[in-house]
Amino acid sequence: MSDIRDNRFYSEEHEWALPTEGQIIRIGITDYAQCQLGDIVFVELPEVGSSVTAGDSVGSIESVKTVSELYTPVSGTVVRVNDKLIDAPEAVNSDPYEDGWMLEVEVDGSVEEEIGKLLTPDRYRTVTD
Amino acid sequence: MSQLQRTPLFPFYQKEGGPAARCIDFGGWELPVQFYGIGREHDAVRMKAGLFDVSHMGEFEVSGPQAESFVQQMTTNDVSRLAAGQAQYTLMCYPDGGVVDDLLVYKRSAEHFMLVVNASNIAKDFAWLNVRLPKGAELRDRSETTALLALQGPLSESILSRLADADLAALLPFHFLDGVEVCGKKALVSRTGYTGEDGFEIYCGAADAPHLWEQLLTAGEPDGLIPAGLGARDTLRFEARLPLYGQELSDTISPLEAGLGMFVKLDKGDFIGRDALAEQKTKGLKRKLVGIEMIDRGIPRAHYTVHANDRQIGEVTTGTQSPTLKRNLGLALLDIAHTGLHSEVWVDVRGKMLRAEVVSTPFYKRSKPADKGEKPG
C-alpha cells in the first residue's frame, strides 16, 4: 500500500500539490510514483521564474532504468525549486512528500480554483488501487 | 495477444512474505526487473552475492560426429581450442558480418556441445542452425526443460561450495562440471556470468529450479545473498562492458565494430561471415563502440543521438548512471573519427545538446583480477 497524505491534492500523473502560503502551491511526486520508478538518480527541475501551465512537462525524473516526465498539476510562475535534489535525488524515494518536494508555483488565479481541478486523496486512492 | 512465458520460478515472484518482485514483459517473458531495488541488488552482487533467474535463456544441444565442425562453421570463435569441460564466448554471424546472436558454447564431450543463446533469439537461432545442419549432427532445443540460475558476486564460491559436492575452488573461469549435485539435484555448474564479478551459472532441470532457488537463498542469506532482477543484471553487465544483443550487437552491427575482435578467429578456417569480417578488418572500421561520460549534467540513454561538428556521428546503445561509480555513462556506436580517448561529443538528451567525452572501458573492473568467469555477452 502506498502512502497517500490526506492534506494534499493529486493529479492522474501521480503528482501531489500542497497549498503552503498565499498563492503558493508546492508540488512533488507521490509515494506510488517513486515506488514505480525505483531508485531515482537524477532530477531535472524548471528554472525559477518560468511560467507554466497545468499539464506541462516542467522537468524529468530519472531512475536507473527509466526517464519520466515531471508535469505541473497547476498553472502559474515557478518561484522556488528544491535544489537539494540535484545532489540528493534519493530524497524523492525516501521522503516524497517532505524532503523530496520538487517545485513551488505561484498561481495566477485563486489557489482554490487550481486545487479544485485536482483529485482528492480518496479519488487518488482509486487511481492507484 | 500471446500469453507471456514464465520460468519455473514464477510462483516465487508472487509469494507472500517474499520480496516484492516487480515483473515486466521482457521479450515475451514475464520476468522480475527487481526485488529490493536495482541499486541494492547491484551493490549486493559487487560486494557480496546475488542470485538471478535466467531460465529464459535458450539451451541447444548439438551432438554427433559432425557436431564440432558444424559449430565451428556457424560461430566466430575457435571451438577446436576447447577441451571437454570448457566453455567459450562466441558469436554467430550473417554472411555480411552482422550478428545473428552472441552465445556460449560448452564442450561436454568430443561429440556433444551445448549452445546457450539469448531468450529473444531462440526461435531465430534454432531456425538458422537447423537449416544448415549437416548429416552427422543433431540439433535439439532443450530450453523448455532447462532452468538456469546465476549466482554472482565475490562470495559466490564460498556459498555454492557449501551446497555442491564438487571442488568449486578448483573450477577455473570458463570451465564447467557436469552432473554436480547441488542441494541434492543434478546440475551443470560453470564458472561464468554476465556481471563482471566472479560467479557461477547453474543449469538444472526445470522441475528442480524452485528447490535450488530456495535452498541457495536460504544458505546464502547470512553472507548477504539476495535475489536480483534483470535491472541489476543490465547495470552490472553495462559497467563491465559486456554487450547485450539488440543494443551493442544486432544484425547491422558486426562483432569487430562492437569491440569483440578477440572472439573472432579469422585464421581458424572458414565460417559464416568470415569474408565480410576479414574485409572489414583489412579496410578498417568505419565506426566503433566506445564508452562516453557526460560532462554536462544529464544521463545518456539507449538511442539518444550523438553529435560532433554539427552532424550526427552515431547513437547511444546503452546508458545509465553507473550504480557503482555514480558517473553518467554510456556505450555509443560512433564514427571512427570521433572514437579517440577524450574526443568531445554532444548527446541529444531529449532536445538538449549536452557535452560528453569518450572514456576508456570497461567502466568497472573488479579489483582482484583473477579473471574468474565473465562472459562478454
CSV table of C-alpha atoms in Angstrom, one decimal, chain B residues 5-155:
chain,number,residue,atom,x,y,z
B,5,GLN,CA,6.1,-17.0,-21.0
B,6,ARG,CA,7.2,-17.7,-17.4
B,7,THR,CA,10.1,-19.5,-15.9
B,8,PRO,CA,9.7,-22.3,-13.3
B,9,LEU,CA,10.4,-19.8,-10.6
B,10,PHE,CA,7.5,-17.5,-11.4
B,11,PRO,CA,5.5,-18.8,-8.4
B,12,PHE,CA,8.2,-17.4,-6.1
B,13,TYR,CA,7.7,-13.9,-7.5
B,14,GLN,CA,4.1,-13.9,-6.3
B,15,LYS,CA,4.8,-15.4,-3.0
B,16,GLU,CA,3.5,-13.7,0.2
B,17,GLY,CA,6.2,-12.7,2.6
B,18,GLY,CA,9.0,-12.7,0.0
B,19,PRO,CA,10.4,-9.6,-1.5
B,20,ALA,CA,8.0,-7.8,-3.8
B,21,ALA,CA,9.3,-8.8,-7.2
B,22,ARG,CA,8.2,-6.4,-9.9
B,23,CYS,CA,7.7,-8.3,-13.2
B,24,ILE,CA,7.9,-6.8,-16.7
B,25,ASP,CA,7.4,-8.1,-20.2
B,26,PHE,CA,11.0,-8.9,-21.3
B,27,GLY,CA,10.8,-10.1,-24.9
B,28,GLY,CA,7.7,-12.1,-24.3
B,29,TRP,CA,8.8,-13.3,-20.9
B,30,GLU,CA,7.3,-12.2,-17.6
B,31,LEU,CA,10.4,-11.7,-15.5
B,32,PRO,CA,11.4,-9.8,-12.4
B,33,VAL,CA,13.1,-6.5,-13.1
B,34,GLN,CA,13.8,-6.0,-9.4
B,35,PHE,CA,13.1,-7.4,-6.0
B,36,TYR,CA,14.6,-4.9,-3.5
B,37,GLY,CA,15.6,-2.2,-5.9
B,38,ILE,CA,18.2,-2.1,-8.6
B,39,GLY,CA,20.7,-0.2,-6.6
B,40,ARG,CA,20.7,-2.6,-3.7
B,41,GLU,CA,20.8,-5.7,-5.8
B,42,HIS,CA,23.6,-4.2,-7.9
B,43,ASP,CA,25.6,-3.5,-4.8
B,44,ALA,CA,25.0,-7.0,-3.4
B,45,VAL,CA,26.5,-8.5,-6.5
B,46,ARG,CA,29.5,-6.2,-6.4
B,47,MET,CA,30.2,-6.7,-2.7
B,48,LYS,CA,28.6,-10.0,-1.7
B,49,ALA,CA,26.4,-12.1,-3.9
B,50,GLY,CA,23.1,-12.0,-5.9
B,51,LEU,CA,21.0,-14.8,-7.4
B,52,PHE,CA,19.5,-14.3,-10.8
B,53,ASP,CA,16.8,-16.5,-12.5
B,54,VAL,CA,17.9,-16.5,-16.2
B,55,SER,CA,15.9,-19.6,-17.1
B,56,HIS,CA,14.5,-17.7,-20.1
B,57,MET,CA,17.9,-18.2,-21.9
B,58,GLY,CA,17.9,-20.8,-24.6
B,59,GLU,CA,19.9,-24.0,-24.5
B,60,PHE,CA,20.5,-26.1,-27.6
B,61,GLU,CA,22.3,-29.4,-27.8
B,62,VAL,CA,24.4,-30.2,-30.8
B,63,SER,CA,25.7,-33.8,-31.0
B,64,GLY,CA,27.1,-36.3,-33.4
B,65,PRO,CA,30.4,-36.9,-35.3
B,66,GLN,CA,29.9,-33.6,-37.3
B,67,ALA,CA,28.9,-31.6,-34.2
B,68,GLU,CA,32.2,-29.8,-33.8
B,69,SER,CA,32.8,-28.9,-37.4
B,70,PHE,CA,29.2,-27.7,-37.6
B,71,VAL,CA,29.6,-25.4,-34.6
B,72,GLN,CA,33.0,-24.3,-36.0
B,73,GLN,CA,31.3,-23.3,-39.3
B,74,MET,CA,28.5,-21.4,-37.5
B,75,THR,CA,30.5,-19.4,-35.0
B,76,THR,CA,33.3,-16.9,-35.0
B,77,ASN,CA,35.5,-18.2,-32.1
B,78,ASP,CA,37.6,-21.3,-32.5
B,79,VAL,CA,35.7,-24.2,-30.9
B,80,SER,CA,38.6,-26.6,-31.7
B,81,ARG,CA,40.5,-24.9,-28.9
B,82,LEU,CA,38.0,-26.2,-26.3
B,83,ALA,CA,38.7,-29.3,-24.2
B,84,ALA,CA,35.7,-31.2,-22.8
B,85,GLY,CA,34.6,-29.2,-19.7
B,86,GLN,CA,35.4,-25.8,-21.2
B,87,ALA,CA,33.1,-23.1,-22.5
B,88,GLN,CA,33.8,-20.1,-24.7
B,89,TYR,CA,32.1,-16.9,-25.6
B,90,THR,CA,31.4,-16.7,-29.3
B,91,LEU,CA,29.1,-15.2,-31.9
B,92,MET,CA,27.0,-16.4,-34.9
B,93,CYS,CA,27.2,-14.0,-37.9
B,94,TYR,CA,25.4,-13.5,-41.1
B,95,PRO,CA,27.4,-13.6,-44.3
B,96,ASP,CA,27.6,-9.8,-44.3
B,97,GLY,CA,29.2,-9.8,-40.8
B,98,GLY,CA,26.1,-8.7,-38.9
B,99,VAL,CA,25.3,-10.7,-35.8
B,100,VAL,CA,22.7,-13.4,-35.5
B,101,ASP,CA,23.3,-13.8,-31.8
B,102,ASP,CA,26.1,-14.0,-29.2
B,103,LEU,CA,26.3,-17.2,-27.2
B,104,LEU,CA,28.3,-19.5,-25.0
B,105,VAL,CA,29.4,-22.9,-26.4
B,106,TYR,CA,30.0,-25.6,-23.8
B,107,LYS,CA,32.0,-28.7,-24.9
B,108,ARG,CA,30.6,-31.6,-22.9
B,109,SER,CA,32.4,-34.3,-24.9
B,110,ALA,CA,34.1,-34.7,-28.3
B,111,GLU,CA,30.7,-35.0,-30.0
B,112,HIS,CA,28.4,-33.2,-27.6
B,113,PHE,CA,28.0,-29.4,-27.3
B,114,MET,CA,25.6,-27.1,-25.5
B,115,LEU,CA,24.9,-23.7,-27.0
B,116,VAL,CA,23.4,-21.0,-24.7
B,117,VAL,CA,21.6,-18.3,-26.6
B,118,ASN,CA,19.6,-15.2,-25.9
B,119,ALA,CA,15.9,-15.8,-25.0
B,120,SER,CA,14.6,-13.3,-27.5
B,121,ASN,CA,16.6,-15.1,-30.3
B,122,ILE,CA,15.7,-18.8,-29.5
B,123,ALA,CA,13.4,-19.3,-32.5
B,124,LYS,CA,15.6,-17.4,-34.9
B,125,ASP,CA,18.8,-19.1,-33.8
B,126,PHE,CA,17.2,-22.6,-33.9
B,127,ALA,CA,15.9,-22.0,-37.5
B,128,TRP,CA,19.3,-20.5,-38.5
B,129,LEU,CA,21.2,-23.6,-37.2
B,130,ASN,CA,18.6,-26.1,-38.2
B,131,VAL,CA,18.5,-25.3,-42.0
B,132,ARG,CA,22.3,-25.6,-42.0
B,133,LEU,CA,22.6,-28.8,-40.1
B,134,PRO,CA,24.8,-31.4,-41.9
B,135,LYS,CA,24.4,-35.1,-41.9
B,136,GLY,CA,26.1,-36.4,-38.8
B,137,ALA,CA,25.0,-33.6,-36.5
B,138,GLU,CA,21.8,-33.4,-34.5
B,139,LEU,CA,20.2,-30.3,-33.0
B,140,ARG,CA,17.8,-30.2,-30.1
B,141,ASP,CA,16.2,-27.3,-28.3
B,142,ARG,CA,16.3,-28.0,-24.5
B,143,SER,CA,15.2,-24.5,-23.5
B,144,GLU,CA,11.8,-25.6,-22.1
B,145,THR,CA,13.2,-28.3,-19.8
B,146,THR,CA,16.3,-26.4,-18.7
B,147,ALA,CA,16.4,-23.8,-16.0
B,148,LEU,CA,19.4,-21.5,-15.3
B,149,LEU,CA,20.3,-19.8,-12.1
B,150,ALA,CA,23.2,-17.4,-12.0
B,151,LEU,CA,24.9,-17.0,-8.6
B,152,GLN,CA,27.2,-13.9,-9.0
B,153,GLY,CA,29.4,-11.9,-6.7
B,154,PRO,CA,32.6,-12.3,-4.7
B,155,LEU,CA,31.0,-14.6,-2.1
